[in-house]
C-alpha positions as MATLAB code, in Angstrom:
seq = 'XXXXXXXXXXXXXXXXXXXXXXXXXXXXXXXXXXXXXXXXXXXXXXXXXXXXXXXXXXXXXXXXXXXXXXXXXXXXXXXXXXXXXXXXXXXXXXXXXXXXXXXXXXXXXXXXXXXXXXXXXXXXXXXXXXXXXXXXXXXXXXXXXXXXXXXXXXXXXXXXXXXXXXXXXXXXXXXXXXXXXXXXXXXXXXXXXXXXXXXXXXXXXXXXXXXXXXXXXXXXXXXXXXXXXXXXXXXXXXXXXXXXXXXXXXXXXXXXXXXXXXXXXXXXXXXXXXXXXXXXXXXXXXXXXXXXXXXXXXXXXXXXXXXXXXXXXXXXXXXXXXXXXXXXXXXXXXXXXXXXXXXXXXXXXXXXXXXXXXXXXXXXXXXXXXXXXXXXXXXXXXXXXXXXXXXXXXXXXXXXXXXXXXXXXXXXXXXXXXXXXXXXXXXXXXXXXXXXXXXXXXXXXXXXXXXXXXXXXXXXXXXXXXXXXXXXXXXXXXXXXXXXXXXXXXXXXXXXXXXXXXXXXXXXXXXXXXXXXXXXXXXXXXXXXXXXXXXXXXXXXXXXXXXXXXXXXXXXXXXXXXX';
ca = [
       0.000    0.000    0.000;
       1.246    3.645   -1.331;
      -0.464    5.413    2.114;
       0.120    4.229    5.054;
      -3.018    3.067    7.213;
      -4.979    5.397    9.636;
      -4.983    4.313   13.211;
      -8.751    4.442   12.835;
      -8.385    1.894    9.581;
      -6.679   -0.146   11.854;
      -8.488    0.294   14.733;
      -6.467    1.411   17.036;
      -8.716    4.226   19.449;
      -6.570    7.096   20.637;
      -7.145    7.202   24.527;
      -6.001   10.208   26.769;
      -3.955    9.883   29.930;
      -6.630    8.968   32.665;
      -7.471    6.846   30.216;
      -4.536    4.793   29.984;
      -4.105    4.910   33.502;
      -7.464    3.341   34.343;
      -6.146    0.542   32.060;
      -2.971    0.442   33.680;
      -5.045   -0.067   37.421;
      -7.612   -3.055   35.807;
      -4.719   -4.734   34.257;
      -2.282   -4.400   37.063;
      -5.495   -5.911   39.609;
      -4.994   -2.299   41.681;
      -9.013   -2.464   41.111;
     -11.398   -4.736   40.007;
     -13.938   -2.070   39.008;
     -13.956    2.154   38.409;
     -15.732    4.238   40.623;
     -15.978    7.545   40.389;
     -17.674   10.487   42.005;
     -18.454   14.102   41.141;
     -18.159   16.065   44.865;
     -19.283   19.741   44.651;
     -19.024   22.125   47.655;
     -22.877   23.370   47.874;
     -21.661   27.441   48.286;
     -22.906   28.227   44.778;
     -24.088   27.526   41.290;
     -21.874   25.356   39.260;
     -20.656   26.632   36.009;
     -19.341   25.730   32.556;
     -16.167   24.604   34.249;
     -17.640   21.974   36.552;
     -19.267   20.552   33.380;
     -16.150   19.177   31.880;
     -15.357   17.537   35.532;
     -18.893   16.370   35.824;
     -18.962   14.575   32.195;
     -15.168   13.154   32.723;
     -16.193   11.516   36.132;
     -18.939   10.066   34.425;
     -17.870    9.667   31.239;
     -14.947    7.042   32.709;
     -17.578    5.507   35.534;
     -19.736    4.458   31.998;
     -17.065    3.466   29.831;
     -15.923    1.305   32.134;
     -18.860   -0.085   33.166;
     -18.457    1.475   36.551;
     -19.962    3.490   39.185;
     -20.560    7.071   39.262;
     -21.184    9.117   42.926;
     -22.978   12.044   43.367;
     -21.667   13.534   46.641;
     -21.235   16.610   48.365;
     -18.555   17.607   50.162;
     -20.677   19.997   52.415;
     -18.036   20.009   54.988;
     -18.262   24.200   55.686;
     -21.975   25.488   56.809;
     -20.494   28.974   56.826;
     -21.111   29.491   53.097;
     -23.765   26.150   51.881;
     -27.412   26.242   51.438;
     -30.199   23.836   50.725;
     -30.760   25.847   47.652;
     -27.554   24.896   46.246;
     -27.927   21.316   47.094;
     -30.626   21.365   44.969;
     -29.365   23.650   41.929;
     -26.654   21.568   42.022;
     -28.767   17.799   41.418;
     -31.051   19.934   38.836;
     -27.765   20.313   36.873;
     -26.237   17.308   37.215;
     -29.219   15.397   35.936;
     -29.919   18.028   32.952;
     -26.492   17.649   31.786;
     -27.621   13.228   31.509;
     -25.109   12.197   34.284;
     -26.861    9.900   35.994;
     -26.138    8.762   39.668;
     -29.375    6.209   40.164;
     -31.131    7.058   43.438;
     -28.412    7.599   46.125;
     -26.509   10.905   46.606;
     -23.689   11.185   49.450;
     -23.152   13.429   51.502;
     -19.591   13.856   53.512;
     -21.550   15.209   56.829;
     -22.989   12.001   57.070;
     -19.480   10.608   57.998;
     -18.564   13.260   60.139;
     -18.876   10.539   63.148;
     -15.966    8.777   61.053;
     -14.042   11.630   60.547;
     -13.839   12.229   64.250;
     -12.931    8.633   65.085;
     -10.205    9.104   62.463;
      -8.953   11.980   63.688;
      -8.949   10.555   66.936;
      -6.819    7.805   65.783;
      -4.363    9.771   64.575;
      -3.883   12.193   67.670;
      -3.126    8.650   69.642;
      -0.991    7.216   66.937;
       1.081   10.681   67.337;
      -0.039   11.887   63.843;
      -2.059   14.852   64.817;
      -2.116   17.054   67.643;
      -4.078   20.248   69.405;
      -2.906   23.784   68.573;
      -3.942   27.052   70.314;
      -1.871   29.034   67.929;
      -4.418   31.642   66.072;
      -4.526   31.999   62.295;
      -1.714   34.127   62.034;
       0.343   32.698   63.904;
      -0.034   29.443   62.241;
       0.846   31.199   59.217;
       4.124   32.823   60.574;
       5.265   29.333   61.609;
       4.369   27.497   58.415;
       7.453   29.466   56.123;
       7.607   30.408   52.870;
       8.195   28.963   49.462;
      11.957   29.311   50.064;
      11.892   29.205   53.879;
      10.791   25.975   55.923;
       8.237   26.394   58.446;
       9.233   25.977   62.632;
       7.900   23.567   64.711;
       4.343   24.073   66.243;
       5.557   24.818   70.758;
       1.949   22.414   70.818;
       3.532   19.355   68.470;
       5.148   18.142   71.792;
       1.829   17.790   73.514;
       1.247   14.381   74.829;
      -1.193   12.355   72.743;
      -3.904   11.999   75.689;
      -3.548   15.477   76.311;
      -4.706   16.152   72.946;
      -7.094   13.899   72.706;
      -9.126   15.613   75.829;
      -8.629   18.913   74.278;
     -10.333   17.340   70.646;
     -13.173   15.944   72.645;
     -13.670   19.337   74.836;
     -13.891   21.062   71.290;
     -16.199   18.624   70.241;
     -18.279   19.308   73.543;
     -18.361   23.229   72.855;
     -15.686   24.108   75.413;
     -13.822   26.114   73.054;
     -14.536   29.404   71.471;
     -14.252   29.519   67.428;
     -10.302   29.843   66.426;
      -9.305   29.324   69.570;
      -8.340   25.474   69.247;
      -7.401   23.318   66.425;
      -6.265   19.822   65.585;
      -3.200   19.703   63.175;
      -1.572   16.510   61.040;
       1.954   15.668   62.395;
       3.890   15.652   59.217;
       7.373   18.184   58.227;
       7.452   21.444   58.840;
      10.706   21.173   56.943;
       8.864   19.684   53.566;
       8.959   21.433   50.621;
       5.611   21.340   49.817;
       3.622   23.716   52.041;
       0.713   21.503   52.286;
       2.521   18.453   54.140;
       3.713   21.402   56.863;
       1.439   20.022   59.932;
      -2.162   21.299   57.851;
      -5.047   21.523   60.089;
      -7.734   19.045   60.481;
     -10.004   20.137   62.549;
     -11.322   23.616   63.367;
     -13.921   24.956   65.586;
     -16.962   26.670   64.576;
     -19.767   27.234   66.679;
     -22.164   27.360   63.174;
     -25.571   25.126   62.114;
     -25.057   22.931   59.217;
     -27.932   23.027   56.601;
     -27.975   19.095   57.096;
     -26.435   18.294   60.224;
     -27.994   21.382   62.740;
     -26.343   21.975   65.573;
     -24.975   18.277   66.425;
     -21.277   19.320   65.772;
     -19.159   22.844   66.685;
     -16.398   21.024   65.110;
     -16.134   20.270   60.986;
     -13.335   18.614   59.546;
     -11.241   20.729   57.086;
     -11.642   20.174   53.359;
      -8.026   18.333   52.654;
      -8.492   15.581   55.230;
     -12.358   15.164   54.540;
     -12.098   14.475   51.046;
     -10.037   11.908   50.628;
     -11.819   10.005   53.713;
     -14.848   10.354   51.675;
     -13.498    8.926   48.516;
     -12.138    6.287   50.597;
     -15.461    5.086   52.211;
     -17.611    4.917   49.146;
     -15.083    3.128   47.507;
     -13.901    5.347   44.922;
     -11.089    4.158   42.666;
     -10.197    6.900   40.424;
     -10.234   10.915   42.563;
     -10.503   12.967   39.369;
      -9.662   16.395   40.193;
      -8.152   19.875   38.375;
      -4.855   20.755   38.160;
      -5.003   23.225   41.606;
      -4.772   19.578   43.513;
      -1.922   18.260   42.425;
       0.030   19.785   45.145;
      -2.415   18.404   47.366;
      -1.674   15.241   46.566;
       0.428   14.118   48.820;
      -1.182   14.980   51.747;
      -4.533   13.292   49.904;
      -2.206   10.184   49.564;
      -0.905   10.613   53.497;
      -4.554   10.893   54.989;
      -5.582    7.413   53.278;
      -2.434    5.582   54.568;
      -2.576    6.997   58.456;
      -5.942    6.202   58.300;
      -5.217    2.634   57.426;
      -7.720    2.578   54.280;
      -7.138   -0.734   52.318;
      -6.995   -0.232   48.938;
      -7.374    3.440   48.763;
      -8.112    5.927   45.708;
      -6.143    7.413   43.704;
      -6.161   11.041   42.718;
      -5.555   12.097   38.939;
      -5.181   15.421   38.156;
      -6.731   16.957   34.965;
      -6.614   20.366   33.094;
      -9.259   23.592   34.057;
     -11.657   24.720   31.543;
     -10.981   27.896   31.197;
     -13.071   29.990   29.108;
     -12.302   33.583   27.773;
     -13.759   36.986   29.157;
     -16.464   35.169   31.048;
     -17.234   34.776   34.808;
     -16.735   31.724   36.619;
     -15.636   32.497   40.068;
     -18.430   32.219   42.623;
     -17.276   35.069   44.794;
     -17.591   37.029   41.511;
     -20.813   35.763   40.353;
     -22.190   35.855   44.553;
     -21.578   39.704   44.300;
     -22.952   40.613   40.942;
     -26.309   38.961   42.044;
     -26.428   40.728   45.512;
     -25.568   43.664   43.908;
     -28.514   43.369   41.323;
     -26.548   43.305   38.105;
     -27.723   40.094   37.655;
     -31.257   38.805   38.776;
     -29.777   35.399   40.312;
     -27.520   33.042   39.531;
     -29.679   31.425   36.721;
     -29.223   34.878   34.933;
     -28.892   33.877   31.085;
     -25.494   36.469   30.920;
     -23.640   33.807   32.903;
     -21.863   30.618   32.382;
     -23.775   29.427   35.101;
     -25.034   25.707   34.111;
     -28.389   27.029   35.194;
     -27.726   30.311   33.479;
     -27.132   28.287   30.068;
     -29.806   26.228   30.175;
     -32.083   29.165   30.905;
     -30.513   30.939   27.638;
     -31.477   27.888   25.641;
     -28.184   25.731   25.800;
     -28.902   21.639   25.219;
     -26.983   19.326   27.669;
     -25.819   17.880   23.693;
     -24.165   21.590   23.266;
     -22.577   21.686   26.114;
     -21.416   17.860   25.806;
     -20.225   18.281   22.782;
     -18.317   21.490   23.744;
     -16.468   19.381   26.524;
     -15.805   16.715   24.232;
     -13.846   18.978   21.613;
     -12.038   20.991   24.437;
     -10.230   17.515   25.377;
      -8.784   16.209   28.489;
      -5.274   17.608   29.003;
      -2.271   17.883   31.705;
      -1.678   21.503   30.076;
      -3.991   24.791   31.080;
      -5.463   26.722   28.040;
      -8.042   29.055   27.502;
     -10.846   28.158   25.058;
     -13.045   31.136   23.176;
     -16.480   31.302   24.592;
     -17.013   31.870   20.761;
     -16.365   27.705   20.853;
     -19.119   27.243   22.563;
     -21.548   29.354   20.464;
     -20.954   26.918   17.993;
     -21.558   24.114   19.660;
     -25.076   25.253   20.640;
     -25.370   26.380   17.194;
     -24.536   23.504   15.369;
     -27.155   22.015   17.865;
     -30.042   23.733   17.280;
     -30.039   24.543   13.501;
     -31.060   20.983   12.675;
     -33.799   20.251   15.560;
     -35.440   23.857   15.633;
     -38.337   25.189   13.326;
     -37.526   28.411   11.393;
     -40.052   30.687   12.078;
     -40.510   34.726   10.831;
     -40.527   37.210   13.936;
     -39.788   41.166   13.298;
     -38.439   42.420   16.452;
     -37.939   46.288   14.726;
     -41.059   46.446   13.258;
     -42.075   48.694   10.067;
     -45.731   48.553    8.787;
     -45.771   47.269    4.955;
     -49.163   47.871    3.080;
     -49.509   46.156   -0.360;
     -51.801   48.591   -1.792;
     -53.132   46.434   -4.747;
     -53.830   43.384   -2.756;
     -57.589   42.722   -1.717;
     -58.688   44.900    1.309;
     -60.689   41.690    3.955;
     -58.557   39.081    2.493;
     -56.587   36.446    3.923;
     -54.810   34.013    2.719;
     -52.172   31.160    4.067;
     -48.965   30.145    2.518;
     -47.248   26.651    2.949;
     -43.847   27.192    4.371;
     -41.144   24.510    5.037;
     -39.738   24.718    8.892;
     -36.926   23.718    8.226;
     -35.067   23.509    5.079;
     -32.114   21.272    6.263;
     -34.618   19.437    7.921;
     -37.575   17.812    5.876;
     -38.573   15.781    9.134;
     -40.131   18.617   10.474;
     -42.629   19.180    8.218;
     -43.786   22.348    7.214;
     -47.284   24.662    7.971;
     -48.920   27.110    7.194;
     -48.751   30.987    7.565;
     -51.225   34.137    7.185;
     -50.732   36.718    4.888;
     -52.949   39.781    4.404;
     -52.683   43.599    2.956;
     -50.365   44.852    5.891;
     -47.622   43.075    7.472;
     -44.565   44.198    9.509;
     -40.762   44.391    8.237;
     -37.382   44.692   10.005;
     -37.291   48.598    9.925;
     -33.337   48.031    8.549;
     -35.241   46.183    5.673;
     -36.152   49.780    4.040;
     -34.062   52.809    3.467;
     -35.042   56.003    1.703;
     -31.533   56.575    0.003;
     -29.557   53.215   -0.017;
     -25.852   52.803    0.097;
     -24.302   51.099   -2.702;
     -24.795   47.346   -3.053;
     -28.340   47.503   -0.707;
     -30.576   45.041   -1.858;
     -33.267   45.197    0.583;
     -36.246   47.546    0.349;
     -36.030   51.300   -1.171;
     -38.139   53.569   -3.555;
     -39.080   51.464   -6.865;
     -36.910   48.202   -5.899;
     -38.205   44.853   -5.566;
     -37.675   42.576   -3.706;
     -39.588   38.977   -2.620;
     -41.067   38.451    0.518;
     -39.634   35.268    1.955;
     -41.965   32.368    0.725;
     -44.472   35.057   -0.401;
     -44.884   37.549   -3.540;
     -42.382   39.550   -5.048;
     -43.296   43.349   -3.996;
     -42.191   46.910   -5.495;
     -41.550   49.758   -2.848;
     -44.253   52.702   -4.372;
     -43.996   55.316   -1.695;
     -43.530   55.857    2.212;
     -45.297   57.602    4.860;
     -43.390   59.672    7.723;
     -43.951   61.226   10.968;
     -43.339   64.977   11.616;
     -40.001   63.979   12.403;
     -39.399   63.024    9.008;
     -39.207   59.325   10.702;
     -40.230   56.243    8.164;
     -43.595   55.372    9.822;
     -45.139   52.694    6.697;
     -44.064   51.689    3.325;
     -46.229   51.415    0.812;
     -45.884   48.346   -2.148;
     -47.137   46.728   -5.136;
     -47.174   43.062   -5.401;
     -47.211   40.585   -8.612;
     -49.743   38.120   -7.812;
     -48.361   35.665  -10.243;
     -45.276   35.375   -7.680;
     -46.904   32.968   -5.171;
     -44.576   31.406   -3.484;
     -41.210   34.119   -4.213;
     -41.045   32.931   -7.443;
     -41.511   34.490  -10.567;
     -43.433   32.932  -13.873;
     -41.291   34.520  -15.900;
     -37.944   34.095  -14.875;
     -36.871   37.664  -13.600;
     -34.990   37.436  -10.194;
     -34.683   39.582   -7.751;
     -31.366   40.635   -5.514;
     -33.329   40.734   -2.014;
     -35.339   38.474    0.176;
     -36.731   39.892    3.285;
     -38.804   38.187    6.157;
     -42.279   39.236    7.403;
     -45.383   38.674    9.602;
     -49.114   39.278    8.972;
     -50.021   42.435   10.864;
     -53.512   41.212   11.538;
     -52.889   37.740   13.352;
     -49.137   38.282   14.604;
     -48.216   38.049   18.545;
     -46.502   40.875   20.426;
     -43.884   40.033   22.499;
     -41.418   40.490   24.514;
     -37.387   39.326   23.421;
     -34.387   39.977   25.190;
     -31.006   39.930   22.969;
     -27.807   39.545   25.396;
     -24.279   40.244   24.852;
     -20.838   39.428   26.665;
     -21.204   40.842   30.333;
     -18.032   41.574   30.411;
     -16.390   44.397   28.514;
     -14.031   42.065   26.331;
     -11.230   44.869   25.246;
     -10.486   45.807   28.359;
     -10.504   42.198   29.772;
     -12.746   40.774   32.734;
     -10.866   42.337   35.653;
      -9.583   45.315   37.143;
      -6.367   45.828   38.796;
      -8.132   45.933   42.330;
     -10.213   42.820   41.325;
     -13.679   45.074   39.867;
     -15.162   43.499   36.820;
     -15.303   45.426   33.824;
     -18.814   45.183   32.941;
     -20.672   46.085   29.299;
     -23.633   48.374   30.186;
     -25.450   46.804   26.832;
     -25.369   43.027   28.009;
     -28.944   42.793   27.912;
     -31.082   44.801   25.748;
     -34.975   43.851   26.044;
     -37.931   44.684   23.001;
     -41.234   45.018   24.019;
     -42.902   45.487   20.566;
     -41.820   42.516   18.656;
     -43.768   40.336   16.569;
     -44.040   36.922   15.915;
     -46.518   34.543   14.492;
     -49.098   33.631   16.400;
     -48.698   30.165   17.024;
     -45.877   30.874   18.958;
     -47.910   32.657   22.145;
     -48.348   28.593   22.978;
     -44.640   27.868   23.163;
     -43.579   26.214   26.875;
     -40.602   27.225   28.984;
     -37.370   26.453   27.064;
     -38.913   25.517   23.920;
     -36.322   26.930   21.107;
     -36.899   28.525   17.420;
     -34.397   29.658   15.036;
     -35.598   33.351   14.286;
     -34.924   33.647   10.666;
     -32.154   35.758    9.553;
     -31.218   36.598   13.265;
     -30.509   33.492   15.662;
     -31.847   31.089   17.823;
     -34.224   31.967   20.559;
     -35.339   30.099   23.898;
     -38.591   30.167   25.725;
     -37.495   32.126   29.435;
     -38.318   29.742   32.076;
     -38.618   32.091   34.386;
     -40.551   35.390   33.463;
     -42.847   33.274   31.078;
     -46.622   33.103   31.956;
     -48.956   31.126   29.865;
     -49.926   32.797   26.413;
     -47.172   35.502   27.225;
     -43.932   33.659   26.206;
     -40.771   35.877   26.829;
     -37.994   34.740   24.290;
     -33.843   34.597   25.300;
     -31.602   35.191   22.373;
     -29.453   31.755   22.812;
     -27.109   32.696   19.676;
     -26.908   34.627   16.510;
     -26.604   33.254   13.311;
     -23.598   33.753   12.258;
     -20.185   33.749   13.568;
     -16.543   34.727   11.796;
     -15.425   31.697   14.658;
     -13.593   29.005   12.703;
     -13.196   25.437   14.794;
      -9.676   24.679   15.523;
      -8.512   21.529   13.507;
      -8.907   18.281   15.875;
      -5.809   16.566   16.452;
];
């Protein structure tokens, strides 16, 4: 053979590296079956981010014929809520990862978290600090400078032990006591320098009330919980990997047999968006946004409120890849995604959000007529129907000028032009306000041109969209941009967003036809000649649909070539 073979001819499937690590653990007998788990903190929304780790985690769990978790690691009541327990399962499920009828929940093993912890202060691995916050800082060093012993590491194990049970018995004030890991101050890696445990904090937890003043700190609670479900495969971003080591030292002093491993993947970052909760917290108290479903945000609840597909957004993860190596992705990546999406599943309909009257003075004053009108022309499955057409209709306003620039071939004084799956009409005249201001445009139509096409062969340069003034819907469509200013980048020097003051632009007096007033909440359309639109789910009422601008059209965005 003159080419060589493809590794798909010969097929051979390109796997990434948690991938071929999995393999590495079946075939070695490390496990006998994945398990995975996806553990949010419930302090927020998630966003586009957590998407990629949520489909990974349960991407391998399937293809392995695993087990996937849904757990959270609600291990700090000062910042959780019920509300984002349950934003969070909402958005899970939507995106089609599905964790069966159990969800974890790391307060439930607070009980062996203590007893752990306990085990550890008499085995000599952990002890009871009164050093505050700073001065726990001032004895942990510096990237260049090893920390200095802890005056409390010396304290005899039962001594320590008393003092975690007094904490546990509300004997201490908040900061006043911790528990610290025995490990080397002296290490390298700041983490492994005696990191606290266990901190006191007289606060109710959203699940757990008022049993415990005590809550175990985020590095030792995680990798307990991985290691009581079972989990095999602790697939975390990038920020963990120096966290590793203590994740590794917390399963092995806690004598866990068989323990997880942790595997560290890349973020998905995505340009001049917001992702960061403390960002996105503010913006909502602040009333920039109205919540944290607000369709301007990468929010996975904002998304799907815009009109994103869990398909979009799975796609969008599966062409960003699973890397070692950090990189920022255009947002403009994602547009496509949804776009690609919708413009084979979504029926092409004619809405005028800018709307002109059009009178067609020689057409029959009373009548009415319908035209038959394909919904979707890459799409024959869908069918087609039928639409009204009378005397007057509305037009984009941009669709007429008096004085068109060169090349124009929309609307103007003695042009034609075809009305999309209609007549081909002449522009006679126009009618204006005392402003001077365009108020109607007056045509001529050829009534042998049923249909936009002409029985004798002439063509015309134009074709503009319409609705029947008579029957058409008014309502209400909001068009949103980037909420971030994207030439002067997301953030300010002193950490202030830069926001665009014309991220969300809403019409009141747009029209649509008339069907559409029965549309349900995220039910999508592709507007013609101006972009995909989603049914709000939130300010909708029944007969009153309110429509979200998903995406435009048309983008200049070109897909990077797949490697």
């Amino acid at each position: 053979m003159e080419a060589q073979e493809t590794l798909e001819n010969k097929g051979v499937v390109s796997k990434h590296f948690i991938e071929q690590e999995i393999d590495k653990d079946l075939a070695e007998g490390r496990y006998k079956e994945v398990v995975t788990r996806f553990p949010p903190e419930p302090n927020g929304y998630l966003h586009i981010g957590h998407a990629k780790s949520i489909l990974l985690n349960y991407g391998m769990a399937k293809e392995y014929n695993g087990t996937f978790h849904m757990r959270f690691d609600d291990t700090n009541p000062t910042k959780e809520k019920e509300e984002f327990v349950d934003s969070i399962i909402e958005d899970i499920k939507w995106l089609g990862a599905d964790f069966g009828d159990t969800i974890y929940f790391a307060s439930d093993y607070f009980p062996k978290m203590y007893e752990i912890a306990e085990k550890l202060i008499m085995k000599g691995k952990a002890y009871a600090s009164d050093l505050n916050a700073e001065q726990i800082r001032e004895y942990r060093g510096t990237l260049t400078e090893p920390g200095k012993e802890d005056p409390n590491s010396t304290r005899p194990a039962e001594e320590s032990l008393q003092i975690f049970h007094d904490m546990r018995d509300g004997k201490y004030a908040d900061g006043e006591m911790v528990i610290r890991a025995r490990i080397d101050m002296s290490s390298p890696n700041i983490n492994m320098r005696d990191p606290i445990i266990y901190r006191v904090a007289h606060m109710s937890h959203h699940r757990q009330g008022d049993k415990w003043c005590i809550y175990p700190m985020y590095d030792f609670a995680h990798p307990i919980e991985d290691a009581i479900e079972g989990i095999t495969h602790s697939l975390c971003t990038l920020e963990f990997e120096d966290h590793r080591p203590l994740y590794d030292w917390v399963v092995r002093e806690a004598e866990f047999e068989n323990p997880p491993r942790q595997i560290e993947f890349a973020k998905m970052y995505l340009t001049n968006v917001i992702t960061g909760k403390r960002y996105i917290k503010k913006l909502v108290e602040d009333g920039i946004v109205d919540g944290w479903d607000d369709p301007r945000l990468v929010s996975i609840a904002g998304l799907r409120r815009r009109g994103f597909t869990p398909e979009s957004i799975q796609n969008f993860v599966r062409l960003t890849g699973i890397s070692k190596s950090n990189a920022s992705i255009e947002y403009a990546q994602l547009e496509y995604c949804i776009r690609e999406d919708l413009k084979q599943r979504d029926v092409r309909v004619m809405a005028v959000l800018h709307p002109l009257k059009l009178v067609i003075d020689n057409y029959p004053e009373g009548q009415t007529e319908e035209l038959p009108v394909q919904n979707n022309v890459e799409n024959e499955a869908l069918g087609e129907r039928n639409v009204k057409f009378s005397r007057e209709l509305y037009i984009e306003e941009e669709d007429f000028v008096v004085d068109p620039p060169k090349k124009y071939k929309r609307l103007y004084p003695g042009n034609e032009v075809r009305l999309m799956n209609a007549y081909f009409v002449t522009c006679t005249g126009y009618d204006t306000d005392e402003d001077g201001d365009v108020t109607c445009v007056h045509c001529t139509y050829d009534p042998e041109s049923r249909g936009g096409n002409s029985p004798d062969g002439r063509k015309v340069r134009g074709t503009i969209h319409w609705v029947d003034a008579a029957s058409a819907a008014k309502v209400e469509v909001r068009q949103f941009e980037n909420l971030v200013d994207e030439e002067l980048g997301v953030y300010n020097e002193d950490g202030s967003i830069n926001l665009n003051p014309n991220s969300k632009t809403v019409l009141t007096d747009c029209y649509v036809e008339p069907w559409l007033l029965d549309a349900k909440a995220y039910d999508s359309f592709q507007f013609v000649r101006d972009g995909f639109y989603c049914v709000d789910s939130r300010d909708s009422k029944e007969g009153q649909p309110v429509f979200n601008r998903v995406v435009s059209l048309k983008s200049s965005y070109k897909m990077p070539e797949q490697k």
